[in-house]
XYZ file of C-alpha atoms in Angstrom:
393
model
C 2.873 -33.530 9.595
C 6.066 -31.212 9.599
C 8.298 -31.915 6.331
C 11.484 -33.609 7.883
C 12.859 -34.982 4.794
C 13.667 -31.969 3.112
C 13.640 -28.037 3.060
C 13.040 -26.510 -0.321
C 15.455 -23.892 -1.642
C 17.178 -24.141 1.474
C 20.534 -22.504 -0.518
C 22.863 -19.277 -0.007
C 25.061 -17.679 -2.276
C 28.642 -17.781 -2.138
C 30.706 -14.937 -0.848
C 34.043 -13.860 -2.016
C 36.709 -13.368 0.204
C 36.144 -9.344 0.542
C 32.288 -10.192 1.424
C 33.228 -12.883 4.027
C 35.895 -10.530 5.716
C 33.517 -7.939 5.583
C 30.678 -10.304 7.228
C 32.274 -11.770 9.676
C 33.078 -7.661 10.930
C 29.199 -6.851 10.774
C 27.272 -7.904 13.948
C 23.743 -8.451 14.760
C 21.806 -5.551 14.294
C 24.904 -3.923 12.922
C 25.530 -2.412 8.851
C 28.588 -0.766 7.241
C 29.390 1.609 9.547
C 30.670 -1.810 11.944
C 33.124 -2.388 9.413
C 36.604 -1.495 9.567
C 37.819 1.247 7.073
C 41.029 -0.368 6.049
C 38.677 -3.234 4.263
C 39.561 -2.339 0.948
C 36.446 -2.224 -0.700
C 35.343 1.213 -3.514
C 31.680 0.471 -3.182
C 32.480 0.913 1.356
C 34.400 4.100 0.169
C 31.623 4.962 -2.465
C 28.925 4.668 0.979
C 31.170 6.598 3.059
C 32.015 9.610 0.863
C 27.626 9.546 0.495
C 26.977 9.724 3.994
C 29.679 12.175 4.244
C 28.545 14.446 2.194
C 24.682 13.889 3.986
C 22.749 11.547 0.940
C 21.222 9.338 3.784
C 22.622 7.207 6.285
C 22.039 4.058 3.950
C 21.396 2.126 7.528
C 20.707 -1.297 5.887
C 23.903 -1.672 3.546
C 25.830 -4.577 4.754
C 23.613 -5.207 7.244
C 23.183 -8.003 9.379
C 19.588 -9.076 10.855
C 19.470 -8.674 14.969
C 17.325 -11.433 16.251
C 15.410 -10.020 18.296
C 13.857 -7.502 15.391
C 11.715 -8.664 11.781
C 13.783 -7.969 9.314
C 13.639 -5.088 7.009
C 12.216 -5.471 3.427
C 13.088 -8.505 1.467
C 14.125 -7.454 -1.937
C 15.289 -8.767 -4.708
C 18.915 -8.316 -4.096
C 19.318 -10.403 -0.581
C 22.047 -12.720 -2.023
C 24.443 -9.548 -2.335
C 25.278 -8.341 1.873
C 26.274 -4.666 0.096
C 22.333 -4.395 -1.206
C 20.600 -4.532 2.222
C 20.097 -6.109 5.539
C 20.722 -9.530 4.733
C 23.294 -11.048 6.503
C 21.887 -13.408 8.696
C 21.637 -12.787 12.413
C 23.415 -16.186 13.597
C 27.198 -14.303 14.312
C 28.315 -16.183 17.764
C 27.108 -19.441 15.509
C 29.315 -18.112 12.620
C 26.847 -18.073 10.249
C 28.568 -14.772 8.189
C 26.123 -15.280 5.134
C 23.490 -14.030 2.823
C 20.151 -15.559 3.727
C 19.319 -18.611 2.033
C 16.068 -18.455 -0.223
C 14.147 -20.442 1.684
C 14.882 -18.002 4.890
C 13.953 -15.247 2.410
C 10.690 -16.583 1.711
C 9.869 -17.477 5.332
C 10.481 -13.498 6.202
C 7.388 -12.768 3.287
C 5.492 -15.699 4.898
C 6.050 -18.595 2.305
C 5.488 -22.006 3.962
C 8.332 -24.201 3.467
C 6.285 -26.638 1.168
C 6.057 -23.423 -1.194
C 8.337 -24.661 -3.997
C 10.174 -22.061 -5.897
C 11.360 -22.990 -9.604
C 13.969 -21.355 -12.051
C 17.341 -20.173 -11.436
C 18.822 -18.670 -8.345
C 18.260 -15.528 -9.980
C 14.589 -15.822 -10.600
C 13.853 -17.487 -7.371
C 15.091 -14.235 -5.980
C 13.059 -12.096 -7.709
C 10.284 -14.459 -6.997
C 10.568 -14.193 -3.405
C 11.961 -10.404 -2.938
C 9.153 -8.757 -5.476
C 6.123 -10.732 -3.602
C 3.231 -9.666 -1.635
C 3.512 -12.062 1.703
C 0.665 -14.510 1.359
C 0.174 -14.085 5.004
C -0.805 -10.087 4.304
C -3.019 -10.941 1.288
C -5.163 -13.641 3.193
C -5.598 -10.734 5.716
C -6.586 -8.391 3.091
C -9.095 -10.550 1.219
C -10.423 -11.827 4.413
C -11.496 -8.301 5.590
C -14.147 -8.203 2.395
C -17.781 -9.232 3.278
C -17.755 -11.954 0.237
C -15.959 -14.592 -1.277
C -15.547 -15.070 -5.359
C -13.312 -15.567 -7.947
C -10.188 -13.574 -9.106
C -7.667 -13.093 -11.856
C -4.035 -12.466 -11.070
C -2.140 -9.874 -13.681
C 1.730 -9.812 -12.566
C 1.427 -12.538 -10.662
C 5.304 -13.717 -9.777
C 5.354 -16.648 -7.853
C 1.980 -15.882 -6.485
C 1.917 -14.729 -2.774
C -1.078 -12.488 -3.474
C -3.125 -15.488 -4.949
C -2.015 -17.762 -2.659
C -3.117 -15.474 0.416
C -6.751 -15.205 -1.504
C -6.851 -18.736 -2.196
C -6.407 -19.295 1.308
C -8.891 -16.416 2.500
C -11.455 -18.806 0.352
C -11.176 -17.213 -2.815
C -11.016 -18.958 -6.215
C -8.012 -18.406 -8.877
C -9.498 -18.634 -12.585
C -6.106 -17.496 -14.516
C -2.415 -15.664 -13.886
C -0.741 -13.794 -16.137
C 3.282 -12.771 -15.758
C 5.756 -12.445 -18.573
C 8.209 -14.847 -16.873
C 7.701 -18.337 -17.670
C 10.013 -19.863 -14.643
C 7.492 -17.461 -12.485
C 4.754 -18.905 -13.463
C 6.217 -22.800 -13.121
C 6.095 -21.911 -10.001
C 2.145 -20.408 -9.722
C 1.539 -23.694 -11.416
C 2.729 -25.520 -9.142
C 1.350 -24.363 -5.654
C -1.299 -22.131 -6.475
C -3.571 -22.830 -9.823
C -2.537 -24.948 -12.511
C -4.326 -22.321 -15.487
C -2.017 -19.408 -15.929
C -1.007 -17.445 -19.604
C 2.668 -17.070 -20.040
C 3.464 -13.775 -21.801
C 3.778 -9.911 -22.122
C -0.098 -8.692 -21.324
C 0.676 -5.950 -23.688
C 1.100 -8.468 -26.793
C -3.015 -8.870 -28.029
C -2.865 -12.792 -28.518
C -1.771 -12.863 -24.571
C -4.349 -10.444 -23.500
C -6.934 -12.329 -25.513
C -6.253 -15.366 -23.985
C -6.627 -13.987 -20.553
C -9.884 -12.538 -21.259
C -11.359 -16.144 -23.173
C -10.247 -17.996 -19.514
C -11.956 -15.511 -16.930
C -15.139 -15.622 -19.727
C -15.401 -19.098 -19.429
C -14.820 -19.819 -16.092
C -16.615 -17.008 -14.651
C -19.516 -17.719 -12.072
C -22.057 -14.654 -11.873
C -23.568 -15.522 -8.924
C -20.137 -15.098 -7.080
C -18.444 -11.436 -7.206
C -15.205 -11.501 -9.631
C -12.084 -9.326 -8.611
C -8.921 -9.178 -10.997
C -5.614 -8.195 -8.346
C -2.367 -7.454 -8.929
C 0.235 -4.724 -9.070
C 2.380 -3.468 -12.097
C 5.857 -3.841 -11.455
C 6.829 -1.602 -8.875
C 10.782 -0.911 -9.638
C 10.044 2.343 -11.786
C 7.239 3.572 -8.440
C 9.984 2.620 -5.796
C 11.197 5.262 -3.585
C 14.635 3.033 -3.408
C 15.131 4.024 -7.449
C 16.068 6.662 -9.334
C 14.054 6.126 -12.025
C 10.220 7.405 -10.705
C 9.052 9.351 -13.293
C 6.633 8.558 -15.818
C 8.975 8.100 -18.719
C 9.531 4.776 -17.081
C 7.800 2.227 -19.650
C 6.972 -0.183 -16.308
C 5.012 2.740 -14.549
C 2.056 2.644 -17.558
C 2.159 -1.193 -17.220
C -0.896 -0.090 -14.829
C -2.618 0.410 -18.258
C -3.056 -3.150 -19.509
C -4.373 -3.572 -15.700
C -6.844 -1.006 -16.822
C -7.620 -2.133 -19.976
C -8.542 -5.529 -18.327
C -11.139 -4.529 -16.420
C -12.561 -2.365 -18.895
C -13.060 -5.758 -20.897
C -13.857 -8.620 -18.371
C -15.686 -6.191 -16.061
C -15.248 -7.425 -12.668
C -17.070 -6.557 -9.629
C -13.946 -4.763 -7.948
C -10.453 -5.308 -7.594
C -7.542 -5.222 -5.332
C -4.027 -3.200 -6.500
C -1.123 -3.669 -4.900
C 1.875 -1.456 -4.644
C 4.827 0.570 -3.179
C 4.306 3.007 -1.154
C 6.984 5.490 -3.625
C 3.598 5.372 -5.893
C 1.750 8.432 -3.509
C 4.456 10.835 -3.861
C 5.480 10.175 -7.258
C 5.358 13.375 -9.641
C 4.259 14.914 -6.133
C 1.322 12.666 -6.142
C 0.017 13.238 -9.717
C 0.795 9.938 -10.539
C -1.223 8.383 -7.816
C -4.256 10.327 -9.060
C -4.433 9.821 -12.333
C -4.449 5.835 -11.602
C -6.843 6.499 -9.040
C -9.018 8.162 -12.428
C -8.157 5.713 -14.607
C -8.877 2.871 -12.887
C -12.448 4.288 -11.807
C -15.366 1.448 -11.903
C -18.757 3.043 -12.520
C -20.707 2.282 -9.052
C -17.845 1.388 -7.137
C -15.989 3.195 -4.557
C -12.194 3.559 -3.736
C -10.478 2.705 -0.889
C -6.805 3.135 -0.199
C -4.880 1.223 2.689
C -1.568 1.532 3.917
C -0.217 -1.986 5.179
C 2.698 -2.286 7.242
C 3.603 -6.577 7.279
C 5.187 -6.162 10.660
C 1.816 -5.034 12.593
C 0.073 -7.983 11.076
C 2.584 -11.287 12.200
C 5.007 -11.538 9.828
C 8.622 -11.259 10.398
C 9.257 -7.782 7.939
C 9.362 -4.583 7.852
C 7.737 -4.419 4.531
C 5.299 -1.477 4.094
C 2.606 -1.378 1.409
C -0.445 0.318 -0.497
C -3.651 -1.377 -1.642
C -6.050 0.492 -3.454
C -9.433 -1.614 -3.136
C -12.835 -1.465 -5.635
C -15.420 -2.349 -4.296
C -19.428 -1.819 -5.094
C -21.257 1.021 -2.840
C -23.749 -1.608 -2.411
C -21.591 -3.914 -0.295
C -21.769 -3.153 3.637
C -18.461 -1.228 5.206
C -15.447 -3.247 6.248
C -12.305 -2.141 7.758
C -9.383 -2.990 7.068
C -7.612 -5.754 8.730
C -6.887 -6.299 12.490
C -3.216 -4.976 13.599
C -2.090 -8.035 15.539
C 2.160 -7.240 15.911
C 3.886 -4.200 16.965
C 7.729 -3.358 16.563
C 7.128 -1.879 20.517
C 4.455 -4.461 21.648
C 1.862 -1.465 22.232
C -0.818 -4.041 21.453
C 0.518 -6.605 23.701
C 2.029 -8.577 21.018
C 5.623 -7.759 19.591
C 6.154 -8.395 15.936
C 7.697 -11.686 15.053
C 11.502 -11.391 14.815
C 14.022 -13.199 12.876
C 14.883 -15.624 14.892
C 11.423 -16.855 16.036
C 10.865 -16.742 12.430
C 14.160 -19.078 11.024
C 15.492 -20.302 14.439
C 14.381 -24.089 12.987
C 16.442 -24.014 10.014
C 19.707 -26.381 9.551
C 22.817 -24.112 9.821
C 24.754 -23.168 5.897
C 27.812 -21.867 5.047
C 28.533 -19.500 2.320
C 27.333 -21.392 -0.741
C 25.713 -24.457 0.481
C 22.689 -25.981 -0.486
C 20.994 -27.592 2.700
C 17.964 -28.765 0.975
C 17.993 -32.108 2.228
C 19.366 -31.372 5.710
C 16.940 -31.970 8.340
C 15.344 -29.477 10.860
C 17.027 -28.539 14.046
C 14.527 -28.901 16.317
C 10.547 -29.360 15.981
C 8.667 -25.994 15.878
C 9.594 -23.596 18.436
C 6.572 -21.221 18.065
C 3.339 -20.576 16.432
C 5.076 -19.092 13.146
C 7.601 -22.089 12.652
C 4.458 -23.981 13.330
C 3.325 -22.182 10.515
C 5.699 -22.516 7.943
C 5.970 -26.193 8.400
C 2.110 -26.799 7.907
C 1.464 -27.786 11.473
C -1.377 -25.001 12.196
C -3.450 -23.103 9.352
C -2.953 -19.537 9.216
C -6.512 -19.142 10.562
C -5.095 -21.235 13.379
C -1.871 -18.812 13.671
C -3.610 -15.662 13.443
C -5.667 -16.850 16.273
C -2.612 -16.766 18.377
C -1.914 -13.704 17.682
C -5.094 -12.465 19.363
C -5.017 -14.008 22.155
């Protein structure tokens, strides 16, 4: 049955005056360059002077979502319109906002009964530094077997809860943010270690859980990513002085102890060209299992039915003994060349109760039953096997 009592994290940010005025002169499919120039806003002068002087055409800031298009990449910033697309795409409706959290989640493929705890400020960087659950059950359905996993980094857990899904079994999480993991708790696996993986008591503790829980007759996989903001082509800081970048380490040093069969790393796609690629290779070295082979995937969320432009590497190990697989099935295309185009904003948050600027509509009710396979989705009416089956036909 479709929730119709209430819509978690349903809530927007407020806007200031400036941002409102500068909203409402933004339409759909539209950014900065809609707005008019005597809006008297530095950071608008700050963008124009860069594109001025040719830095980029910074296409995205204070944009506004067209309806017809997936949006571009959630991040963690899509309660501010200057950091991103993120206005939504409602303007003849008047709906000259941020998007709410629970839209945000729906665009990385969260079902509404996802529950997101913490602050506003965690629950954004919950949703905007997630892997879409949707893309992970696609990636760890495309392996031959089914086992048992770790999470390191988790966040809220997208990437475990697209495994779980795909038939896998969590055994632990680890993140260093306890609201983060309130929330893995909550809809994913009860058993995750609160901490900093570098700290030895926290890493112990993650080692005793897989140890005890592990089943050898099933493959084990530990997946993850480090945190991505020091890889991210979107940052300035992507060198390897950036104490995030060796987080990839403690990943290392994991395996190294538990031992798994293989594992699945997730990250940005900034990581192949940092230090012109150096970087790339020496995790590639690092994280080298003896008998297993590497296999690197670039992942684009749009070309596999989720509403985003959100593009991705995984770096899989797996043993040589296990038979070839590919990776998964492109279902969605931006130009339909497959015969399906990818699902836009609209067919993705078309269902969702109208907010203004700073309104919580948590308990407002849905505006009409589903209107399509993906709202059908998100509100738990068909299983993803069941939506992905749409998508092929």
């Amino acid at each position: 049955m479709s929730n119709t009592e209430s819509i978690p994290n349903h809530y927007t940010a407020k806007l200031s005056e400036l941002d409102l005025r500068i909203a409402i002169s933004v339409p759909p499919g539209g950014n900065w360059k809609d707005i008019p120039t005597d809006v008297p806003s530095k950071r608008l002068e700050s963008i124009r002077e860069g594109f001025a002087a040719g830095s980029g055409s910074r296409s995205t800031y204070y944009g506004r979502l067209h309806p017809e298009r997936p949006s571009y990449t959630i991040n963690t910033y899509y309660n501010r319109p200057g950091n991103g697309c993120h206005l939504h795409y409602d303007f003849i409706g008047g709906q000259h906002r941020v998007l709410s959290e629970r839209e945000a989640a729906r665009l990385q493929s969260f079902p509404d009964t996802f529950l997101f705890h913490g602050s506003h400020t965690s629950i954004q960087k919950q949703i905007g530094n997630a892997v879409p659950p949707l893309l992970a059950y696609q990636i760890v359905q495309s392996l031959p077997f089914k086992g048992q996993f770790a999470d390191l980094f988790s966040g809220a857990g997208g990437l475990s809860l697209g495994a779980k899904g795909a038939g896998w079994s969590p055994i632990v999480a680890n993140d260093i943010e306890p609201s983060f993991l309130d929330t893995y708790r909550t809809n994913v696996h009860p058993v995750a270690v609160s901490g900093d993986i570098r700290d030895d008591d926290v890493f112990q503790r993650i080692v005793e859980t897989v140890k005890i829980a592990r089943n050898w007759e099933e493959p084990l996989f530990v997946i993850g990513g480090p945190p991505c903001q020091g890889f991210s082509t979107a940052g300035n800081r992507r060198s390897l002085d950036d104490k995030r970048n060796h987080l990839f380490n403690e990943f290392k040093l994991l395996i190294d102890e538990i031992r798994p069969d293989g594992f699945i790393f997730e990250n940005v796609m900034g990581l192949l060209s940092m230090n012109k690629g150096q970087v790339f290779e020496q995790i590639k070295e690092e994280l080298t299992i003896v008998g297993n082979k590497l296999i690197p995937w670039i992942l684009k969320s749009e070309e596999y039915g989720i509403p985003q432009r959100r593009t991705r590497l995984v770096l899989l190990s797996v043993p040589t003994a296990w038979p070839d697989f590919n990776p998964p099935k492109k279902l969605t295309a931006l130009d339909g060349t497959n015969g399906k185009r990818s699902v836009s904003a609209s067919e993705a948050l078309g269902d969702l109760p109208k907010l203004r600027p700073g309104e919580d509509g948590s308990r407002k009710a849905y505006l009409s039953s589903p209107q399509n396979p993906y709202q059908k989705l998100m509100r738990g009416d068909i299983s993803v096997k069941q939506y992905l089956e749409t998508l092929e036909m």
